[in-house]
Short mmCIF file of C-alpha atoms in Angstrom, two decimals:
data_model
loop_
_atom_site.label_atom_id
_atom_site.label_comp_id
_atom_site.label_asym_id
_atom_site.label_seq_id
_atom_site.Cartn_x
_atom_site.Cartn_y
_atom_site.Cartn_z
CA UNK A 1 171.08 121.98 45.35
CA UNK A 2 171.63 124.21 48.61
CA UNK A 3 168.99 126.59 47.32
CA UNK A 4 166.43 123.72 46.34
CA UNK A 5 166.70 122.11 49.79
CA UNK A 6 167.07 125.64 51.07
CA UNK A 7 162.91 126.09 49.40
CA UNK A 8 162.17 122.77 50.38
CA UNK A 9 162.98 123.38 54.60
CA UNK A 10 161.20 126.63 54.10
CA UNK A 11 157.94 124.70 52.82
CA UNK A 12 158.18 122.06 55.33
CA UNK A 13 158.91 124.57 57.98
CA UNK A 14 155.71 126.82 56.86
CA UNK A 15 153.88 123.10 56.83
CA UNK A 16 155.01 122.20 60.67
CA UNK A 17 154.28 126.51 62.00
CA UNK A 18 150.39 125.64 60.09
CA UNK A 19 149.90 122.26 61.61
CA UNK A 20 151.95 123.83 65.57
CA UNK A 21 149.22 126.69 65.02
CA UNK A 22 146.30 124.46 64.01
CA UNK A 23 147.17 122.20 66.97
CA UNK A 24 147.09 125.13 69.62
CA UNK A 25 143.29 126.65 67.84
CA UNK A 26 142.67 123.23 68.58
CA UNK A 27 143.91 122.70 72.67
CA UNK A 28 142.80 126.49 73.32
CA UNK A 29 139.36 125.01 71.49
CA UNK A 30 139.64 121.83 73.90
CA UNK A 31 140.35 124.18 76.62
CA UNK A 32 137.50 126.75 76.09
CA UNK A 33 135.08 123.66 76.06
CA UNK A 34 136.06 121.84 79.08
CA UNK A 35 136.14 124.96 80.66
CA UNK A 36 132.43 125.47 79.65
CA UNK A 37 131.58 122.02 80.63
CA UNK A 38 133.41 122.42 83.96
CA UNK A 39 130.97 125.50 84.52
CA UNK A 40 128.02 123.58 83.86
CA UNK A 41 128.67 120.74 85.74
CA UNK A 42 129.90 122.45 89.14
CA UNK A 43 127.29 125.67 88.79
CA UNK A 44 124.28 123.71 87.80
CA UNK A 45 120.89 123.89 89.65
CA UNK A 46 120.71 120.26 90.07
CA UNK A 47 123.12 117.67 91.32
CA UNK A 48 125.32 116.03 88.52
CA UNK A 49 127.66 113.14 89.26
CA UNK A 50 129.55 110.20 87.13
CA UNK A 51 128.87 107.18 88.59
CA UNK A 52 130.84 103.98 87.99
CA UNK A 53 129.17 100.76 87.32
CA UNK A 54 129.54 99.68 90.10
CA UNK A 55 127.90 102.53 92.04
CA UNK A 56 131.06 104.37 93.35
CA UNK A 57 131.06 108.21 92.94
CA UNK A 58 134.04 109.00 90.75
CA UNK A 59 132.74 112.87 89.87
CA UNK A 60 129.83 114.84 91.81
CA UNK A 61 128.64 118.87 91.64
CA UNK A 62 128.54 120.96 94.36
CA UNK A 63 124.65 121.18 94.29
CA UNK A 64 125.01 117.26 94.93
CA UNK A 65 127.24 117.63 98.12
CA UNK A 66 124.26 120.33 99.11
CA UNK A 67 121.61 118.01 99.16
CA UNK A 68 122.97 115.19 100.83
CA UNK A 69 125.46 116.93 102.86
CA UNK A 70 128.72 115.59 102.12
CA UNK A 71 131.97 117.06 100.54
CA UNK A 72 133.35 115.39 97.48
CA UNK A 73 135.91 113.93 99.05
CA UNK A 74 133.34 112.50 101.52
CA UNK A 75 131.01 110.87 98.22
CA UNK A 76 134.10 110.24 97.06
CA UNK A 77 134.68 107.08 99.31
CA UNK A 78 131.46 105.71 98.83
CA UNK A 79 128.88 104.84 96.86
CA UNK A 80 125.16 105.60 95.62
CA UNK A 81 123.92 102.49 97.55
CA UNK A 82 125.74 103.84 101.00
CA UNK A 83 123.35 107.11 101.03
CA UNK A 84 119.94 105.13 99.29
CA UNK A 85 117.49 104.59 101.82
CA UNK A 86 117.03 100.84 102.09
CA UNK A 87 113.55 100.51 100.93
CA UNK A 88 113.98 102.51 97.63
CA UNK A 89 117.12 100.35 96.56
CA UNK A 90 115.79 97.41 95.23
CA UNK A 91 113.90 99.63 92.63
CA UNK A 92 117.02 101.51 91.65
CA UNK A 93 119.24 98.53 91.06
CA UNK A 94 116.46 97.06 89.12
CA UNK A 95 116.83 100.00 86.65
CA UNK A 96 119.95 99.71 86.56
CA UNK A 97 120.03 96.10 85.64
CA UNK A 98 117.98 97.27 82.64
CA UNK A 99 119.98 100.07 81.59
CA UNK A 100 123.05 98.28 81.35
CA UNK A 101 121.10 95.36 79.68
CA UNK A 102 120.21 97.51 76.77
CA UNK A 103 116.63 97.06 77.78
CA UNK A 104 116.65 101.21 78.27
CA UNK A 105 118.24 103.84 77.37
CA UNK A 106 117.59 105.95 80.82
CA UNK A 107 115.18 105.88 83.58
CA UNK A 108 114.14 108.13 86.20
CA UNK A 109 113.13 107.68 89.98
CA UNK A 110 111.74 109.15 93.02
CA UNK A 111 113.06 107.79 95.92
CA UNK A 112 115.30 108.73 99.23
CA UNK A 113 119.08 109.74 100.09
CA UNK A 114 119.99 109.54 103.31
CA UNK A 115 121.78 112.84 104.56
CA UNK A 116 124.99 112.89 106.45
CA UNK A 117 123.08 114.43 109.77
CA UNK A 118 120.32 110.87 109.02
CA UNK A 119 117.88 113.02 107.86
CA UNK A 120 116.09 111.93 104.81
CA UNK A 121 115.42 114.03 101.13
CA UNK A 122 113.68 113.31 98.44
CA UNK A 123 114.57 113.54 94.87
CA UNK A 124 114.46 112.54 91.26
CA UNK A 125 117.25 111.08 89.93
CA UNK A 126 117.74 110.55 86.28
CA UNK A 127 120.18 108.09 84.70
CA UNK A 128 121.75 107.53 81.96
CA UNK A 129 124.84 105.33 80.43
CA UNK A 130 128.22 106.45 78.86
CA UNK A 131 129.81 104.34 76.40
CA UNK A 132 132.74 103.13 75.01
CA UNK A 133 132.99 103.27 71.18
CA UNK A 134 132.95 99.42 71.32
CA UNK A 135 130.03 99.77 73.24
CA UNK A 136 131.33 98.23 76.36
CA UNK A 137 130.00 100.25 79.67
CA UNK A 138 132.23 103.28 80.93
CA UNK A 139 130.17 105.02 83.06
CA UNK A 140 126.54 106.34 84.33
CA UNK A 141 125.61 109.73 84.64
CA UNK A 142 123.41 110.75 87.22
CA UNK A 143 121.23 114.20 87.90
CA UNK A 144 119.61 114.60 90.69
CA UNK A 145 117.05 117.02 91.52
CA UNK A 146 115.86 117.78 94.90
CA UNK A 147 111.65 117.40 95.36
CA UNK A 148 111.49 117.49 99.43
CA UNK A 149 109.55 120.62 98.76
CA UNK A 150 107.10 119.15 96.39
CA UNK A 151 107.17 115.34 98.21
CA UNK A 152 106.06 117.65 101.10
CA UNK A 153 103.50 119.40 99.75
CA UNK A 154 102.23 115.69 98.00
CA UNK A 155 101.93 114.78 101.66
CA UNK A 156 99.97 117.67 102.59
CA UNK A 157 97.77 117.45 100.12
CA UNK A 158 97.26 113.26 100.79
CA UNK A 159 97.02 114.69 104.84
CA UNK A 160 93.97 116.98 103.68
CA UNK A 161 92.77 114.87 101.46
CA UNK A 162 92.78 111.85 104.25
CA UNK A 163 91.39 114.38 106.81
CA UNK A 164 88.26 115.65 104.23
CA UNK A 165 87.53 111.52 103.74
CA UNK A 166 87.41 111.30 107.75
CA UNK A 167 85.52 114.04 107.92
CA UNK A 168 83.03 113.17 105.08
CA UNK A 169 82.35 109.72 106.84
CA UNK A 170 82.10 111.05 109.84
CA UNK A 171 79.11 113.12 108.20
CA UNK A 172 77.95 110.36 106.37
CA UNK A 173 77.72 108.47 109.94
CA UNK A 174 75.58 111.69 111.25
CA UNK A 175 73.64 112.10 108.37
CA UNK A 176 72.51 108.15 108.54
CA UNK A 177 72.32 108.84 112.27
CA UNK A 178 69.49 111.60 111.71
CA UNK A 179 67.44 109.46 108.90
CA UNK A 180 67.76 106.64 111.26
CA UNK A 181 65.93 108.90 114.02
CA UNK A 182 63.83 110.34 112.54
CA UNK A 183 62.16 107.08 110.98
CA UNK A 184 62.22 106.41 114.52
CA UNK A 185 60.32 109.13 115.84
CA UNK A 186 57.79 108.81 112.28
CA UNK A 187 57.37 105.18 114.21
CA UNK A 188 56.64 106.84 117.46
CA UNK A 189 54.29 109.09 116.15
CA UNK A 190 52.25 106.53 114.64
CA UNK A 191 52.39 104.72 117.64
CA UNK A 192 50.40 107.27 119.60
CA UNK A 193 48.39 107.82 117.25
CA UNK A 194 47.63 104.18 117.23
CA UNK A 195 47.03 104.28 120.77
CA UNK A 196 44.94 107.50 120.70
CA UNK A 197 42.74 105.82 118.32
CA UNK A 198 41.73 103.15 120.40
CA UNK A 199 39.80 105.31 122.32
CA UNK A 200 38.01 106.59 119.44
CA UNK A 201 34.42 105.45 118.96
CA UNK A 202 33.27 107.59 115.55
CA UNK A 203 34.16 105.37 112.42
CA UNK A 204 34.86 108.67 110.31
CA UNK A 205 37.52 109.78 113.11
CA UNK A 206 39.01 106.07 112.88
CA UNK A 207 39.27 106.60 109.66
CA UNK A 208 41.04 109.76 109.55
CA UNK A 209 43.92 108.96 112.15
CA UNK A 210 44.33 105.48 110.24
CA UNK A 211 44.79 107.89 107.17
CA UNK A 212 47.51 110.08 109.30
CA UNK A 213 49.48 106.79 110.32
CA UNK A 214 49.53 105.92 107.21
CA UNK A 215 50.96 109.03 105.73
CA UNK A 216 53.57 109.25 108.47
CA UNK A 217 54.66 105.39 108.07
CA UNK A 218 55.15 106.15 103.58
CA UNK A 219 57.57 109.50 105.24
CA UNK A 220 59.29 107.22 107.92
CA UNK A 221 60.03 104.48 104.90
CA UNK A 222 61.44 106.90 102.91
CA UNK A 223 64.15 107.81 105.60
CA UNK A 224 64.99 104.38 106.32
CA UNK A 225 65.34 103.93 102.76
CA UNK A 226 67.83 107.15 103.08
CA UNK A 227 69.54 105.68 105.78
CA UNK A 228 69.82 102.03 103.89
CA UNK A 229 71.00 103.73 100.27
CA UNK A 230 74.69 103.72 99.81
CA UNK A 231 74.49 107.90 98.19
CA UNK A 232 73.02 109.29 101.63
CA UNK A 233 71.60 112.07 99.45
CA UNK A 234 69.33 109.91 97.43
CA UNK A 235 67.09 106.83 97.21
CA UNK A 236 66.48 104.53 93.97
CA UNK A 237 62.36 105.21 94.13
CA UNK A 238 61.57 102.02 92.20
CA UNK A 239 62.50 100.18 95.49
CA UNK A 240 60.87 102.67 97.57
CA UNK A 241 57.61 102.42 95.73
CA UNK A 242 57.51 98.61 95.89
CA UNK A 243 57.62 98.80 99.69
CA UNK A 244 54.86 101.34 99.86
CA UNK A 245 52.80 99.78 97.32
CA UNK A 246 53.59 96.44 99.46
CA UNK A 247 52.09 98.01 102.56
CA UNK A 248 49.21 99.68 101.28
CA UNK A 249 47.88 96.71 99.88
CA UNK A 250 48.47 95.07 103.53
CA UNK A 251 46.83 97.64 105.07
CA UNK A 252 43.95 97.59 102.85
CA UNK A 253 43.54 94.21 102.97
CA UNK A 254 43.95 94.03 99.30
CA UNK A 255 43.12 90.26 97.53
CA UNK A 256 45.78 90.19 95.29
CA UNK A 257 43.62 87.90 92.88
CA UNK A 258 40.62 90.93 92.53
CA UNK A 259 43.09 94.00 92.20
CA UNK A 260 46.68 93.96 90.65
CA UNK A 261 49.06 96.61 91.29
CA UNK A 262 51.30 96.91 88.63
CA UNK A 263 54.16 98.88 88.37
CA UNK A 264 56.41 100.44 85.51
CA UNK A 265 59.42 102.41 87.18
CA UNK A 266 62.64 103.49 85.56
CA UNK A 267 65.43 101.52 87.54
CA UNK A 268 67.94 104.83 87.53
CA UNK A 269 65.72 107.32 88.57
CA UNK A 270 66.92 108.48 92.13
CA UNK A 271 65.17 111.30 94.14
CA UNK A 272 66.69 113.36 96.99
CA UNK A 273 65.07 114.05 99.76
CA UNK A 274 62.88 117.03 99.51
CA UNK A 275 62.00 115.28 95.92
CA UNK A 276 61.00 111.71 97.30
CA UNK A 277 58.48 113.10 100.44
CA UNK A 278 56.36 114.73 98.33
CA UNK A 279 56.21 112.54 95.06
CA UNK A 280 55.84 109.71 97.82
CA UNK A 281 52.80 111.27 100.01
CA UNK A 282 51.04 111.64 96.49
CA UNK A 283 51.46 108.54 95.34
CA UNK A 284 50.04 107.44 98.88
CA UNK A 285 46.78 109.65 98.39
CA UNK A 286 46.44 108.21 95.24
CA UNK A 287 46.65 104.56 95.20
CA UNK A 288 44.55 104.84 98.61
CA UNK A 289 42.20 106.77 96.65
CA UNK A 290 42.05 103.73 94.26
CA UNK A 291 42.24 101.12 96.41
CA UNK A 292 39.26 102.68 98.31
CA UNK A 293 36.38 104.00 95.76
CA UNK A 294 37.86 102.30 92.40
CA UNK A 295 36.84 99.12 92.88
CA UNK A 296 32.84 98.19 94.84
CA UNK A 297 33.17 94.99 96.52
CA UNK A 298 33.07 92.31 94.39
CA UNK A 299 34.82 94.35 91.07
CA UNK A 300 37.97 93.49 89.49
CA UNK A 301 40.97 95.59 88.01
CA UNK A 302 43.97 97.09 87.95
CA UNK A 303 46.53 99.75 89.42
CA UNK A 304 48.93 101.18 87.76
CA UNK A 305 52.11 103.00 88.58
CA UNK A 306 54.21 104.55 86.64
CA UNK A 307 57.46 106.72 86.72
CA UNK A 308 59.68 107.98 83.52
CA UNK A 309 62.17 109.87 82.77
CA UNK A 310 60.58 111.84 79.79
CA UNK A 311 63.57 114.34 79.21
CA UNK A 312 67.04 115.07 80.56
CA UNK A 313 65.57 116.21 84.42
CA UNK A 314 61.35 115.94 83.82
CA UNK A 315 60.06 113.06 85.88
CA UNK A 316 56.57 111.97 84.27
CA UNK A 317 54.37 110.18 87.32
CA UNK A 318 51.46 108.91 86.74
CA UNK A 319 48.87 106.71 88.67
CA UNK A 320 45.78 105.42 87.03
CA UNK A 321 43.29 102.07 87.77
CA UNK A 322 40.14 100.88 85.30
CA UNK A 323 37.84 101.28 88.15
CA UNK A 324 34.33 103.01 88.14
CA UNK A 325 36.22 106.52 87.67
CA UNK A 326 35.42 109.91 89.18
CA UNK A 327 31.96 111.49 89.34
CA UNK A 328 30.56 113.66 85.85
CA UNK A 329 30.72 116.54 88.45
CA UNK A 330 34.40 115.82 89.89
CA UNK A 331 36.37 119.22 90.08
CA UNK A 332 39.97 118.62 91.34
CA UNK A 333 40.67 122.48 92.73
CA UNK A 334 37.49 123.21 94.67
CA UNK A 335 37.12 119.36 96.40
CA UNK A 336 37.22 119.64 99.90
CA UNK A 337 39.29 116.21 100.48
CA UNK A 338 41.85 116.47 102.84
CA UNK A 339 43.77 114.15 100.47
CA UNK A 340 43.03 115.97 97.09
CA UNK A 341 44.38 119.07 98.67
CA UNK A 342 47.47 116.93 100.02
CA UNK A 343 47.67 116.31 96.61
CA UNK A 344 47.42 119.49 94.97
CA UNK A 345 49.56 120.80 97.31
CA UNK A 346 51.98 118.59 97.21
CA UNK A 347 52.44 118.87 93.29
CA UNK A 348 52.94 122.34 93.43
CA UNK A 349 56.00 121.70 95.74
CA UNK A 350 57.26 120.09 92.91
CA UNK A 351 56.46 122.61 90.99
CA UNK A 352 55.15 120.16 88.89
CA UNK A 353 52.03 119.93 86.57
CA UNK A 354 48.77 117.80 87.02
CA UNK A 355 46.50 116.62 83.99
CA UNK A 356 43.63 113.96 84.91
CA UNK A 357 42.01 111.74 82.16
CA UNK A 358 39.03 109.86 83.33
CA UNK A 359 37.48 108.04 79.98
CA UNK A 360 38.27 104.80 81.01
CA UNK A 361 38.61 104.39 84.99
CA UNK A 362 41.16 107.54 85.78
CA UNK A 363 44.94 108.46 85.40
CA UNK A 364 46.81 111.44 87.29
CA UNK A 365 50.15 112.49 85.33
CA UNK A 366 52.17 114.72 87.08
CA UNK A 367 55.01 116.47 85.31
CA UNK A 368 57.71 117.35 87.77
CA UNK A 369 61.56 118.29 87.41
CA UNK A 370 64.10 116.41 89.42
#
């Protein structure tokens, strides 16, 4: 019996030195990992804390004490709210009322800590809930990364980009400034030439400085239409044309009942500048043309203008009437008009192409690119 309970304390014993030896692999284990997780809390890049639920600090990282400037102890005796700017804590409790709702899992947040000199920093914090195993709330953990350096260059960027609006409306006020003088001095211009006429007894001569007013009132509309258009840079020609169209017809004493204008514009074709002055002069020469020869007093018919997009950048204009039509002999290049040559000359500014058709009355296409 003394050598059977003799075996039996010797298996026990071996069973207790297994389980003492299992135990210590075990707290050495326990010990190694804690140890780890001590590391990576207190040498981490970003600020780490456990936060109880109701805000106070209960663990926080060195890298935390760095960016708001306390010690440990100092967090220690306060809580999250204490250092949270004012204006960013509404958010951050409203997150928080979620997270411990079960409405979300974590959040994240930009906002402001107050430093222990006052000084503010920005960072993003990122939150997220420890629980029990019966799921009621133990704790939040918290990282926080510091962003001043980003938040700062955000600013810079919003300071520039502030600064290029200021300056771009300033230029937009200058630029509007210019069309709106230069309409001005068109005006002028005409004026004088108004003036000057009046002393001006050949009809021919009349007619030729009428001609020049004209031409420089169709460039001074275009600038105020510059001036009036919202893009600075370019005018919706359909509303351009309708004005000039409108004024020629005044000017030549159109009846409206004996010749029609009618017009067939694409809405979203917009011309800059050095685009609409020329395309605009030529469809000045022309409909005066028309308005002028097409039609011997008493005849009927019909202008019409019209202005497509045929392609992706090619602007098709063309201006035609069903009036008596251009002489048998009629040879565009080698006419000695001054308004033919305006014409001619003004096409191949836009480095466009002419083609006249004369069967029935006569049509001008021009072919340009936008």
């Amino acid at each position: 019996m003394v050598e059977q309970r003799t075996v039996e304390l010797t298996k026990i014993n071996a069973s207790l030195q297994a389980e003492i030896t299992e135990r210590q692999r075990i707290e050495e284990a326990l010990r190694e990992s804690e140890q780890r997780f001590r590391a990576a809390f207190h040498q981490a890049a970003v600020g780490i804390a456990h936060v109880a639920i109701d805000g106070r600090w209960l663990l926080v990282n060195q890298r935390l004490c760095d960016i708001v400037g306390y010690t440990p102890q100092e967090l220690q005796l306060g809580s999250f709210q204490d250092i949270t700017y004012p204006d960013d804590l509404e958010a951050a409790l409203q997150y928080i009322k979620q997270i411990l709702a079960g409405d979300i899992q974590t959040f994240s947040l930009e906002k402001r800590y107050i430093r222990k000199d006052n000084s503010l920093v920005w960072v993003n914090v990122t939150v997220s809930l420890l629980r029990e195993t019966s799921g009621v709330p133990k704790y939040f953990i918290s990282v926080v990364e510091d962003i001043s350096e980003r938040q700062a260059a955000l600013q810079e960027r919003q300071k520039s980009q502030e600064q290029l609006q200021a300056s771009l409306r300033e230029k937009e006020v200058l630029l509007k400034e210019i069309y709106h003088r230069v309409k001005n001095n068109l005006q002028v211009i005409s004026s004088l030439l108004s003036l000057q006429s009046e002393y001006i007894k050949d009809k021919s001569d009349m007619e030729i400085f009428q001609q020049s007013q004209q031409r420089i009132a169709s460039m001074a509309l275009i600038h105020e239409k510059m001036y009036q258009s919202p893009d600075l840079a370019r005018i919706n020609f359909s509303e351009y044309v309708q004005d000039l169209v409108a004024s020629l017809r005044t000017s030549y004493e159109v009846n409206a009942s004996a010749i029609t204008l009618k017009l067939n514009i694409d809405e979203h074709i917009l011309l800059g500048l050095d685009t609409a002055i020329p395309c605009g002069l030529i469809i000045h020469e022309l409909v005066s043309n028309s308005l002028k020869y097409a039609f011997p007093v008493g005849r009927e018919g019909e202008i019409s203008i019209e202005i497509t997009e045929i392609v992706a950048g090619q602007i098709l204009l063309s201006v035609s009437d069903n009036g008596i039509g251009l002489p048998s002999n009629f040879n565009f290049i080698e006419t000695a008009s001054l308004g033919w040559q305006l014409v001619d000359a003004l096409a191949s500014q836009l480095a466009g192409d002419i083609k006249i058709n004369s069967n029935n009355g006569v049509e001008f296409q021009i072919r340009f690119p936008t």
